[in-house]
Coordinates of C-alpha atoms in Angstrom, one line a residue:
Chain B
M1 CA 0.0 0.0 0.0
T2 CA 2.8 2.4 0.9
A3 CA 4.5 1.4 -2.3
D4 CA 1.4 2.6 -4.2
L5 CA 1.3 5.8 -2.4
R6 CA 4.9 6.4 -3.1
A7 CA 4.5 5.6 -6.8
A8 CA 1.5 8.0 -6.9
S9 CA 3.6 10.8 -5.3
A10 CA 6.4 10.1 -7.8
D11 CA 3.9 10.5 -10.6
R12 CA 2.7 13.8 -9.2
A13 CA 6.3 14.9 -9.0
S14 CA 6.9 14.1 -12.7
D15 CA 3.9 16.2 -13.7
R16 CA 5.7 19.3 -12.7
P17 CA 8.0 21.0 -15.1
A18 CA 11.5 19.6 -15.2
R19 CA 13.8 21.0 -12.5
E20 CA 17.3 20.5 -11.3
P21 CA 17.7 17.5 -9.0
T22 CA 17.4 18.6 -5.4
R23 CA 20.0 17.8 -2.9
A24 CA 17.6 15.3 -1.4
E25 CA 17.9 13.1 -4.5
R26 CA 21.6 12.9 -4.7
P27 CA 22.5 10.9 -1.6
R28 CA 20.1 8.3 -2.7
R29 CA 22.2 7.5 -5.7
R30 CA 25.3 7.1 -3.5
G31 CA 23.3 4.7 -1.3
R32 CA 22.4 2.5 -4.1
F33 CA 25.1 -0.1 -3.3
G34 CA 25.9 1.0 0.2
V35 CA 22.4 0.5 1.8
P36 CA 21.8 -3.1 0.5
L37 CA 25.4 -4.0 1.3
F38 CA 24.9 -2.7 4.8
L39 CA 21.6 -4.4 5.3
A40 CA 23.0 -7.7 4.0
A41 CA 25.9 -7.5 6.3
V42 CA 23.7 -6.7 9.4
S43 CA 21.3 -9.5 8.4
L44 CA 24.2 -11.9 8.2
A45 CA 25.5 -10.8 11.6
F46 CA 22.0 -11.3 13.0
L47 CA 21.7 -14.8 11.5
A48 CA 25.2 -15.9 12.3
P49 CA 24.6 -17.1 16.0
L50 CA 21.6 -19.2 14.8
L51 CA 23.4 -20.7 11.9
L52 CA 26.3 -21.3 14.1
A53 CA 24.2 -23.2 16.7
V54 CA 22.8 -25.3 14.0
Y55 CA 26.2 -26.0 12.5
A56 CA 27.7 -26.9 15.9
S57 CA 24.8 -29.2 16.7
L58 CA 25.4 -31.3 13.6
R59 CA 29.0 -32.0 14.4
P60 CA 30.5 -34.4 17.0
Y61 CA 32.1 -32.9 20.1
E62 CA 35.6 -34.4 19.4
E63 CA 35.8 -32.7 16.1
T64 CA 35.0 -29.2 17.4
A65 CA 37.1 -29.7 20.5
E66 CA 40.0 -30.4 18.3
H67 CA 39.4 -27.8 15.5
G68 CA 37.1 -25.3 17.0
Y69 CA 33.6 -24.4 15.9
F70 CA 35.1 -22.4 13.1
S71 CA 36.4 -25.3 11.0
W72 CA 35.4 -27.4 8.1
P73 CA 33.2 -30.4 9.0
E74 CA 34.4 -34.0 8.6
H75 CA 31.4 -35.7 10.1
M76 CA 27.8 -34.4 10.2
S77 CA 24.8 -36.1 11.7
F78 CA 21.5 -35.4 13.4
D79 CA 22.7 -37.7 16.2
Y80 CA 22.8 -34.9 18.8
Y81 CA 19.2 -34.0 18.2
R82 CA 18.1 -37.6 19.0
Q83 CA 20.3 -37.5 22.0
A84 CA 19.1 -34.1 23.2
Y85 CA 15.5 -35.2 22.8
T86 CA 15.9 -38.4 24.7
E87 CA 18.4 -37.3 27.3
S88 CA 16.7 -34.1 28.5
G89 CA 13.2 -35.7 28.4
M90 CA 12.2 -32.9 26.1
G91 CA 9.0 -34.5 25.0
K92 CA 7.7 -34.3 28.6
Y93 CA 8.8 -30.7 29.0
F94 CA 7.3 -29.8 25.7
T95 CA 4.0 -31.3 26.9
N96 CA 4.3 -29.2 30.1
T97 CA 4.8 -26.1 28.1
L98 CA 1.8 -26.8 25.9
L99 CA -0.3 -27.6 29.0
I100 CA 0.6 -24.1 30.3
A101 CA 0.7 -22.1 27.2
V102 CA -2.5 -23.2 25.4
P103 CA -5.0 -22.6 28.3
A104 CA -3.1 -19.5 29.3
V105 CA -3.3 -17.9 25.9
L106 CA -7.0 -18.8 25.4
L107 CA -8.0 -17.5 28.9
T108 CA -6.0 -14.4 28.6
L109 CA -7.5 -13.6 25.3
F110 CA -11.1 -14.3 26.4
L111 CA -10.9 -12.3 29.7
A112 CA -8.9 -9.5 28.2
S113 CA -11.2 -9.0 25.3
F114 CA -14.2 -8.7 27.7
V115 CA -12.4 -6.1 29.8
A116 CA -11.4 -4.2 26.6
F117 CA -15.0 -4.4 25.4
A118 CA -16.4 -3.1 28.7
V119 CA -13.8 -0.3 28.7
S120 CA -14.0 0.8 25.1
R121 CA -17.4 -0.2 23.8
V122 CA -19.8 -0.3 26.8
R123 CA -17.8 2.5 28.4
I124 CA -18.5 1.6 31.9
R125 CA -17.8 4.0 34.7
G126 CA -14.2 3.9 35.9
G127 CA -13.2 2.2 32.6
M128 CA -10.2 4.5 32.2
L129 CA -9.0 3.6 35.6
L130 CA -9.4 -0.1 34.9
L131 CA -7.5 0.3 31.6
M132 CA -4.7 2.1 33.4
L133 CA -4.4 -0.5 36.2
F134 CA -4.3 -3.4 33.7
T135 CA -1.8 -1.7 31.4
A136 CA 0.5 -0.7 34.2
G137 CA 0.3 -4.1 35.7
N138 CA 1.8 -5.6 32.6
L139 CA 4.7 -3.2 32.7
L140 CA 5.8 -4.0 36.3
P141 CA 9.0 -6.0 36.7
P142 CA 7.9 -9.5 37.4
Q143 CA 10.3 -9.9 40.3
V144 CA 8.3 -7.3 42.3
L145 CA 5.4 -9.8 42.5
V146 CA 7.4 -12.9 43.2
T147 CA 7.6 -13.2 46.9
P148 CA 4.0 -12.6 47.9
L149 CA 2.9 -14.9 45.1
Y150 CA 5.3 -17.6 46.3
A151 CA 3.9 -17.3 49.8
L152 CA 0.4 -17.2 48.6
F153 CA 0.6 -20.2 46.3
L154 CA 2.2 -22.3 49.1
K155 CA -0.9 -21.6 51.2
I156 CA -3.6 -22.4 48.5
P157 CA -4.5 -26.1 48.8
L158 CA -5.5 -28.0 45.7
P159 CA -7.1 -31.5 45.7
W160 CA -4.7 -34.4 44.8
W161 CA -6.2 -34.9 41.3
M162 CA -5.3 -31.3 40.4
S163 CA -1.9 -31.2 41.9
D164 CA 0.3 -33.8 43.5
S165 CA 1.9 -31.2 45.7
L166 CA -1.5 -30.6 47.1
T167 CA -0.8 -26.9 46.8
L168 CA -1.0 -24.4 44.0
Y169 CA 2.8 -24.1 44.4
D170 CA 4.6 -26.6 42.3
S171 CA 1.7 -27.2 39.9
L172 CA 1.2 -26.2 36.3
W173 CA -2.0 -24.4 37.5
A174 CA 0.2 -21.8 39.1
L175 CA 2.0 -21.1 35.9
V176 CA -1.3 -20.8 33.9
L177 CA -2.7 -18.5 36.6
V178 CA 0.4 -16.2 36.8
N179 CA 0.8 -16.0 33.0
V180 CA -2.9 -15.1 32.6
G181 CA -2.8 -12.5 35.4
F182 CA 0.4 -10.9 34.1
Q183 CA -0.3 -11.0 30.3
I184 CA -4.0 -9.8 30.6
G185 CA -2.8 -6.2 30.9
F186 CA -1.1 -6.2 27.6
C187 CA -4.0 -7.7 25.7
V188 CA -6.5 -5.4 27.4
F189 CA -4.4 -2.5 26.2
V190 CA -4.1 -3.6 22.7
L191 CA -7.6 -4.9 22.3
S192 CA -9.2 -1.7 23.7
N193 CA -7.2 0.4 21.3
F194 CA -8.4 -1.9 18.5
M195 CA -12.0 -1.9 19.5
R196 CA -12.0 1.9 19.7
T197 CA -11.4 1.9 15.9
L198 CA -14.4 -0.3 15.1
P199 CA -17.4 1.6 13.8
K200 CA -19.9 2.5 16.7
E201 CA -22.9 2.2 14.4
I202 CA -22.7 -1.6 14.3
L203 CA -23.1 -1.8 18.0
E204 CA -25.7 0.9 18.2
A205 CA -27.8 -1.0 15.6
A206 CA -27.6 -4.1 17.7
I207 CA -28.6 -2.3 20.8
V208 CA -31.7 -0.9 19.1
D209 CA -32.5 -4.5 18.1
G210 CA -32.4 -5.4 21.7
A211 CA -29.0 -7.2 22.0
G212 CA -27.8 -7.6 25.5
V213 CA -24.2 -7.0 26.7
W214 CA -23.2 -10.7 26.1
T215 CA -24.6 -10.6 22.5
Q216 CA -22.9 -7.3 21.8
F217 CA -19.7 -8.8 22.9
W218 CA -19.7 -12.4 21.7
R219 CA -21.7 -12.2 18.5
I220 CA -20.8 -8.7 17.3
T221 CA -17.6 -7.2 18.7
L222 CA -15.5 -10.4 19.0
P223 CA -15.8 -11.5 15.4
L224 CA -14.6 -8.1 14.3
C225 CA -11.6 -8.5 16.4
R226 CA -10.4 -11.6 14.8
P227 CA -7.3 -10.1 13.2
A228 CA -6.2 -8.6 16.5
L229 CA -6.9 -11.8 18.4
A230 CA -4.9 -13.8 15.9
A231 CA -2.0 -11.4 16.3
L232 CA -2.2 -11.5 20.0
A233 CA -2.5 -15.2 20.2
T234 CA 0.8 -15.6 18.1
L235 CA 2.6 -13.1 20.3
E236 CA 1.3 -14.4 23.7
F237 CA 2.1 -18.0 22.7
T238 CA 5.7 -16.9 22.0
W239 CA 6.0 -15.1 25.2
I240 CA 4.5 -17.7 27.5
Y241 CA 6.5 -20.4 25.7
N242 CA 9.7 -18.5 26.3
D243 CA 9.0 -17.8 30.0
F244 CA 11.7 -18.7 32.3
L245 CA 11.3 -16.8 35.6
W246 CA 7.9 -18.0 36.7
A247 CA 8.8 -21.6 36.2
L248 CA 12.0 -21.1 38.1
I249 CA 10.2 -19.8 41.1
F250 CA 6.9 -21.6 41.2
I251 CA 8.0 -25.1 40.2
S252 CA 10.3 -27.3 42.3
N253 CA 9.6 -30.7 40.9
P254 CA 11.9 -31.0 37.8
D255 CA 9.4 -33.2 36.0
K256 CA 7.0 -30.2 35.8
L257 CA 9.3 -27.7 34.3
P258 CA 8.5 -26.1 31.0
I259 CA 10.8 -26.7 28.0
T260 CA 13.0 -23.5 28.4
S261 CA 14.3 -24.9 31.7
S262 CA 15.0 -28.3 30.1
L263 CA 18.2 -26.9 28.6
N264 CA 19.7 -27.0 32.1
N265 CA 19.4 -30.8 32.1
L266 CA 21.8 -31.0 29.2
R267 CA 24.5 -29.2 31.1
G268 CA 26.8 -31.8 32.8
Q269 CA 28.0 -31.3 36.3
F270 CA 31.6 -31.6 35.4
F271 CA 31.6 -31.5 31.6
T272 CA 29.2 -29.9 29.2
D273 CA 29.0 -31.1 25.7
Y274 CA 28.2 -27.7 24.0
N275 CA 27.3 -29.4 20.7
L276 CA 24.6 -31.4 22.5
L277 CA 23.4 -28.2 24.2
A278 CA 23.4 -26.5 20.8
A279 CA 21.1 -29.2 19.5
G280 CA 18.9 -28.8 22.6
S281 CA 18.7 -25.0 22.0
V282 CA 17.8 -25.4 18.4
L283 CA 15.0 -27.8 19.5
V284 CA 13.7 -25.4 22.1
A285 CA 13.8 -22.5 19.7
L286 CA 12.2 -24.4 16.8
P287 CA 8.5 -24.1 17.7
T288 CA 8.6 -20.4 18.2
V289 CA 10.7 -19.9 15.0
L290 CA 8.2 -22.0 13.1
V291 CA 5.2 -20.1 14.6
F292 CA 7.0 -17.0 13.6
L293 CA 7.8 -18.0 10.0
L294 CA 4.3 -19.4 9.4
L295 CA 2.4 -16.6 11.1
Q296 CA 4.8 -13.8 10.4
R297 CA 2.2 -11.3 9.5
H298 CA 0.1 -11.9 12.6
F299 CA 3.2 -11.8 14.7
I300 CA 4.2 -8.4 13.4
A301 CA 0.7 -7.1 13.6
G302 CA 0.7 -8.1 17.3
L303 CA 3.8 -6.3 18.1
T304 CA 2.7 -3.1 16.3
L305 CA -0.9 -3.2 17.3
G306 CA -0.1 -1.9 20.8
S307 CA 1.9 1.0 19.5
G308 CA -0.2 2.3 16.7
K309 CA -3.0 4.6 17.2
G310 CA -5.5 1.9 16.3
Chain J
M1 CA -18.3 10.7 27.6
R2 CA -19.4 7.8 29.8
G3 CA -22.9 7.0 31.0
S4 CA -24.7 8.4 28.1
R5 CA -25.6 6.9 24.7
S6 CA -26.6 8.4 21.5
V7 CA -29.1 5.6 21.1
P8 CA -32.7 6.8 21.5
S9 CA -34.4 4.9 24.2
K10 CA -38.1 4.5 25.0
S11 CA -37.4 4.6 28.7
A12 CA -35.5 7.8 28.5
G13 CA -38.3 9.7 30.1
R14 CA -38.2 7.9 33.3
A15 CA -34.5 7.9 33.6
G16 CA -32.6 10.0 36.0
R17 CA -29.8 12.4 35.5
R18 CA -27.5 9.8 34.1
G19 CA -29.6 9.1 31.1
P20 CA -31.6 5.9 30.3
R21 CA -31.2 2.8 32.3
R22 CA -28.6 1.0 30.4
F23 CA -28.5 -2.6 31.5
T24 CA -31.0 -5.3 32.1
R25 CA -30.4 -7.6 35.1
R26 CA -28.8 -10.2 32.8
D27 CA -26.4 -7.5 31.4
T28 CA -25.4 -6.7 35.0
V29 CA -24.7 -10.3 35.7
V30 CA -22.6 -10.7 32.6
L31 CA -20.7 -7.6 33.3
G32 CA -20.2 -8.5 36.9
V33 CA -18.9 -12.0 36.3
L34 CA -16.8 -11.3 33.2
L35 CA -15.3 -8.2 34.6
G36 CA -15.1 -9.6 38.1
I37 CA -12.9 -12.6 37.1
P38 CA -10.1 -10.6 35.3
V39 CA -10.2 -7.8 37.9
L40 CA -9.9 -10.3 40.7
L41 CA -7.1 -12.1 38.9
E42 CA -5.3 -8.8 38.3
A43 CA -5.7 -7.8 42.0
V44 CA -4.5 -11.2 43.3
I45 CA -1.7 -11.8 40.8
V46 CA -0.4 -8.3 40.2
W47 CA -1.5 -5.5 42.4
G48 CA -2.0 -7.3 45.7
P49 CA 1.5 -8.8 45.6
T50 CA 2.9 -5.4 44.6
L51 CA 1.4 -3.8 47.7
A52 CA 2.5 -6.8 49.8
S53 CA 6.1 -6.5 48.5
I54 CA 6.1 -2.9 49.6
G55 CA 4.8 -4.0 53.1
L56 CA 7.3 -6.9 53.3
S57 CA 10.2 -4.6 52.5
F58 CA 9.8 -3.1 56.0
T59 CA 10.0 -6.5 57.6
S60 CA 12.4 -9.2 58.3
W61 CA 11.2 -12.6 57.2
D62 CA 12.8 -15.9 56.1
G63 CA 9.6 -17.2 54.5
I64 CA 8.8 -19.7 57.3
G65 CA 9.1 -18.1 60.7
D66 CA 7.4 -15.0 62.1
I67 CA 7.4 -11.6 60.3
H68 CA 9.1 -8.9 62.3
W69 CA 8.6 -5.2 61.5
V70 CA 12.0 -3.6 61.1
G71 CA 11.1 -0.2 59.5
G72 CA 13.7 1.1 57.1
K73 CA 16.4 -1.2 58.2
N74 CA 16.4 -3.3 55.0
Y75 CA 16.9 -0.1 53.0
E76 CA 19.7 1.1 55.2
S77 CA 21.6 -2.2 54.9
L78 CA 20.9 -2.3 51.2
V79 CA 22.5 1.0 50.6
D80 CA 25.3 0.7 53.1
N81 CA 26.4 -2.8 53.4
Y82 CA 25.2 -4.9 50.5
P83 CA 28.2 -5.0 48.2
A84 CA 26.2 -6.2 45.2
F85 CA 23.6 -3.4 45.3
W86 CA 25.4 -0.5 43.8
P87 CA 27.1 -2.5 41.0
A88 CA 23.6 -3.8 40.2
V89 CA 22.2 -0.3 40.0
R90 CA 25.1 0.8 37.8
H91 CA 24.6 -2.2 35.5
N92 CA 20.8 -1.5 35.3
L93 CA 21.5 2.1 34.4
L94 CA 24.2 1.0 31.9
W95 CA 21.7 -1.4 30.4
I96 CA 19.2 1.4 29.9
A97 CA 21.8 3.7 28.4
F98 CA 23.1 1.0 26.0
L99 CA 19.7 -0.1 24.8
G100 CA 18.6 3.6 24.6
L101 CA 21.6 5.0 22.9
V102 CA 22.8 2.1 20.8
A103 CA 20.2 -0.6 20.2
T104 CA 17.2 1.6 19.8
P105 CA 18.8 4.1 17.4
F106 CA 20.2 1.2 15.5
G107 CA 16.7 -0.3 15.1
L108 CA 15.5 3.1 13.9
L109 CA 18.3 3.2 11.3
L110 CA 17.5 -0.2 10.0
A111 CA 13.8 0.7 9.8
V112 CA 14.5 3.9 7.9
L113 CA 16.8 2.0 5.4
I114 CA 14.4 -0.8 4.8
D115 CA 11.5 1.7 4.5
R116 CA 13.3 3.3 1.6
G117 CA 12.3 0.3 -0.4
V118 CA 15.4 -1.7 -1.1
R119 CA 15.3 -5.1 -2.8
F120 CA 14.8 -8.1 -0.7
S121 CA 13.5 -5.9 2.1
R122 CA 11.1 -8.7 3.2
F123 CA 14.0 -11.0 3.7
Y124 CA 16.0 -8.5 5.7
Q125 CA 12.9 -7.8 7.9
S126 CA 12.4 -11.5 8.6
V127 CA 16.0 -12.1 9.5
L128 CA 16.3 -9.0 11.6
Y129 CA 13.4 -9.7 13.8
M130 CA 13.8 -13.5 14.1
P131 CA 15.7 -13.1 17.3
V132 CA 12.6 -11.5 18.9
V133 CA 10.9 -14.9 19.1
L134 CA 13.8 -16.7 20.7
S135 CA 13.8 -17.4 24.4
L136 CA 16.5 -15.4 26.3
A137 CA 17.7 -18.6 27.8
V138 CA 18.5 -19.8 24.3
V139 CA 20.2 -16.5 23.5
G140 CA 22.3 -16.9 26.7
F141 CA 23.4 -20.2 25.5
M142 CA 24.3 -19.0 22.1
A143 CA 26.4 -16.3 23.7
Q144 CA 28.4 -19.0 25.4
L145 CA 28.9 -20.8 22.1
L146 CA 30.2 -17.7 20.5
L147 CA 32.1 -16.2 23.3
G148 CA 33.4 -19.2 25.3
T149 CA 37.0 -19.5 26.1
D150 CA 37.5 -23.1 24.8
Q151 CA 36.7 -23.1 21.0
G152 CA 34.5 -20.1 21.3
V153 CA 33.9 -18.8 17.8
I154 CA 35.0 -15.2 18.4
N155 CA 38.3 -16.2 20.0
T156 CA 39.0 -18.7 17.2
A157 CA 38.2 -16.0 14.7
L158 CA 40.5 -13.6 16.4
G159 CA 43.2 -16.2 16.3
N160 CA 43.9 -16.1 20.1
E161 CA 43.1 -19.7 21.0
S162 CA 46.2 -20.1 23.1
D163 CA 45.4 -17.0 25.2
P164 CA 41.7 -16.6 24.8
I165 CA 39.8 -13.5 26.0
D166 CA 37.4 -14.5 28.7
W167 CA 34.4 -12.5 27.3
L168 CA 31.9 -14.0 29.8
G169 CA 34.2 -14.6 32.8
N170 CA 35.9 -11.2 32.9
S171 CA 33.8 -9.0 35.0
D172 CA 34.8 -5.9 33.1
L173 CA 33.8 -7.3 29.8
N174 CA 30.9 -9.6 30.4
I175 CA 28.2 -7.0 31.0
W176 CA 29.0 -5.5 27.6
M177 CA 28.7 -8.9 25.9
M178 CA 25.3 -9.4 27.6
M179 CA 24.1 -6.0 26.5
I180 CA 25.1 -6.8 22.9
A181 CA 23.3 -10.1 23.1
A182 CA 20.2 -8.4 24.5
S183 CA 20.4 -5.8 21.8
W184 CA 20.3 -8.5 19.3
R185 CA 16.7 -9.0 20.2
H186 CA 15.8 -5.5 21.1
T187 CA 16.9 -4.0 17.8
G188 CA 14.5 -6.2 15.8
Y189 CA 11.6 -5.3 18.1
V190 CA 12.3 -1.6 17.8
M191 CA 12.7 -1.9 14.0
I192 CA 9.2 -3.5 13.6
L193 CA 7.6 -0.7 15.6
Y194 CA 9.4 2.0 13.6
L195 CA 8.6 0.3 10.3
A196 CA 4.9 0.3 11.2
G197 CA 5.2 3.9 12.2
L198 CA 7.1 5.0 9.1
K199 CA 4.5 3.3 6.8
S200 CA 1.8 5.6 8.3
V201 CA 3.8 8.8 7.6
D202 CA 2.1 10.8 4.9
P203 CA 4.5 10.7 1.8
A204 CA 3.3 14.2 0.8
L205 CA 5.1 15.5 3.9
K206 CA 8.4 14.2 2.7
E207 CA 7.7 15.4 -0.8
A208 CA 6.9 18.9 0.5
A209 CA 10.1 19.0 2.5
A210 CA 12.2 17.9 -0.6
I211 CA 10.6 20.6 -2.7
D212 CA 11.6 23.1 0.0
G213 CA 15.1 22.0 -0.5
A214 CA 15.6 19.8 2.6
N215 CA 18.1 17.0 2.3
T216 CA 17.4 13.5 3.4
R217 CA 18.8 14.1 6.8
Q218 CA 16.8 17.3 7.4
T219 CA 13.7 15.7 6.0
F220 CA 14.0 12.8 8.5
F221 CA 14.9 14.8 11.6
R222 CA 12.7 17.8 11.1
V223 CA 9.7 16.3 9.3
V224 CA 9.4 12.5 9.6
F225 CA 10.8 11.9 13.1
P226 CA 8.5 14.4 14.9
T227 CA 5.5 12.7 13.3
L228 CA 6.6 9.5 14.8
R229 CA 6.0 10.8 18.3
P230 CA 3.5 8.1 19.4
V231 CA 5.9 5.4 18.3
N232 CA 8.8 7.2 20.0
V233 CA 6.9 7.1 23.3
I234 CA 6.2 3.4 23.0
V235 CA 9.7 2.6 22.0
G236 CA 11.1 4.7 24.9
V237 CA 8.9 2.9 27.4
I238 CA 9.8 -0.5 26.0
T239 CA 13.5 0.3 26.0
V240 CA 13.5 1.3 29.7
I241 CA 11.1 -1.4 30.9
E242 CA 13.1 -4.1 29.0
A243 CA 16.3 -2.8 30.5
L244 CA 14.9 -2.8 34.0
R245 CA 13.5 -6.3 33.5
A246 CA 16.6 -7.8 32.1
F247 CA 17.1 -11.1 33.8
D248 CA 16.9 -14.4 31.8
I249 CA 20.0 -13.8 29.8
V250 CA 22.4 -13.1 32.6
Y251 CA 20.8 -15.8 34.7
A252 CA 21.2 -18.3 31.9
V253 CA 24.9 -17.4 31.5
N254 CA 26.2 -17.4 35.1
K255 CA 23.3 -16.8 37.4
G256 CA 23.9 -13.1 37.3
R257 CA 27.2 -13.2 39.3
N258 CA 30.7 -12.0 38.8
G259 CA 30.1 -8.8 37.0
L260 CA 26.5 -9.5 35.8
E261 CA 24.7 -8.3 38.8
L262 CA 21.3 -6.8 38.1
L263 CA 18.5 -5.7 40.5
S264 CA 16.3 -8.4 39.1
V265 CA 18.9 -11.0 39.9
L266 CA 19.5 -9.8 43.4
I267 CA 15.8 -10.0 44.2
T268 CA 15.6 -13.5 42.8
D269 CA 18.7 -14.6 44.8
N270 CA 17.4 -13.2 48.1
I271 CA 14.0 -14.8 47.7
I272 CA 14.8 -18.2 46.3
G273 CA 18.4 -18.5 47.3
E274 CA 19.5 -20.9 50.1
A275 CA 19.1 -18.2 52.8
S276 CA 15.8 -16.6 51.9
R277 CA 15.8 -13.0 53.1
I278 CA 12.4 -12.1 51.8
G279 CA 12.1 -8.7 53.5
F280 CA 15.5 -7.7 52.2
G281 CA 14.7 -9.0 48.6
S282 CA 11.4 -7.1 48.7
A283 CA 13.3 -3.8 49.5
I284 CA 15.3 -4.3 46.4
A285 CA 12.0 -5.1 44.5
V286 CA 10.6 -1.8 45.8
V287 CA 13.6 0.1 44.5
L288 CA 13.1 -1.5 41.1
L289 CA 9.3 -0.8 41.3
T290 CA 9.8 2.9 42.1
V291 CA 12.0 3.4 39.1
S292 CA 9.7 1.5 36.8
L293 CA 6.6 3.2 38.0
G294 CA 8.1 6.6 37.1
F295 CA 8.2 5.5 33.5
I296 CA 4.9 3.7 33.5
V297 CA 3.1 6.7 34.8
T298 CA 4.6 9.0 32.2
F299 CA 3.6 6.5 29.5
L300 CA 0.1 6.2 30.8
V301 CA -0.4 9.9 31.0
Q302 CA 0.6 10.1 27.3
E303 CA -1.7 7.3 26.4
L304 CA -4.6 8.7 28.3
R305 CA -4.2 12.0 26.5
G306 CA -4.2 10.1 23.1
A307 CA -7.3 8.1 24.1
R308 CA -9.2 11.2 25.0
D309 CA -8.4 12.7 21.6
R310 CA -9.9 9.6 19.9

């Protein structure tokens, strides 16, 4: 779209009588090779650590120990991936992460969209204050919340079929809860900005037809928010998947840790095989990179939704 | 603004000063429940613990025994005889300065260059914000792969394998390496935000500036940059908040010791370390909270003004 606009403005420029090239046009010619070269170099530098990790993970430890990571490969195999997957129990940790992230993302989106709806569409009293409290809540440093939550979770009993620790502490529920509570603020902020841009008339027509609050929300507003919800879902999944701190604090049983923590299991006590660890890192990073590559447009929309004015 | 609707209502005659009665009983229940749950969650997970942290910071508590009120003693010993405190404050400030003066401007530069419409810009974009989706734990590990002393790539490339530079172990160097690693992710994030902002700048503005004889640099700094104000505010807040929250990456590298002290690390250490000093940890949390709140409030005031204009 921007390209069209730019082309249009270029056309307009050429309609005018011929003129001397302005100073503004000259540096562009100089940058014809410089800019692509610069961008290519920066891109390579950004990609290098990832490529290196993949490269290292394909080579046996003995080889890199002898020649360094920066050497020509003699043997390459996917052996370390198999080993990383089996040795660190990655399948189990990945399941844990999904058990945390999927419900957390769905709950966050549902609850946040209703708050956003109440604030921006129903315009309840005190809505602005609510919006501020939710938004500010998401910006707090997580460590500020840690101690009281830790103490609180230890005191909340859960039946045995929900948590074998019999408390909220050391259960996946704690992580779902804390992620929802913490992330809801960001989604409320983004969604209420988004909902403000929806045409008022649709809702007004529905109200005249006698639609209650629930219908206005579920049947009318939410379907219109689908692009924003898709964007947020992508983004929130990535964030919750990558979470590291909450699990560190609220989980003590190593079997319940999410996948980001599983990397530590690949670190030996006396000796660490960095190539194995590289394979593990690639495996941990793979799901979010895949989500990113497949849903790139949503992901970017999610990051920028919160910042644009609608 | 609130409490009134432009929708004509038959019951308007009976209604009081605040306009027509807006909600049926069912509406009230829906609003009560669906606002109640997220508000309760936000109160229990975010704001309650924040207030509790402030309270706990005036006490001495090991997490198990009694809680003793000690007044400002925690703060006194924090400032006077906790050797890690001032280095952590310095590191946090350095982190803000580095992200703000290096990573953020670099992200802006990349956005401006890509926005000029170079070839392969889609590819550059994808590569440059790929790191945003990576877990900081993975980034921390990749830093070890690159910067390690035995067969680390950088040392191999520099040709000093016999006398390697200890990038991560040397307490004068490692904080810089960590900031570069964190910038790897931050730059991409900032770039996306600015790209979105730049796309919404009216091309006619740039054209007008060019006709008036402004060169590229003048056009950018005097015309384009000021119109990016909303994005600038968001980027500024993200930069500061990210810097204050920095945790995962240093924790993944060496648990935030030996030159990598950060306030977030000190809080975590005091709370989940062997000797849990919860009151003391909370005092550090309150310091971090106070700094963060300053920026959060500034941001919210900005946003609120924007929302009122809409």
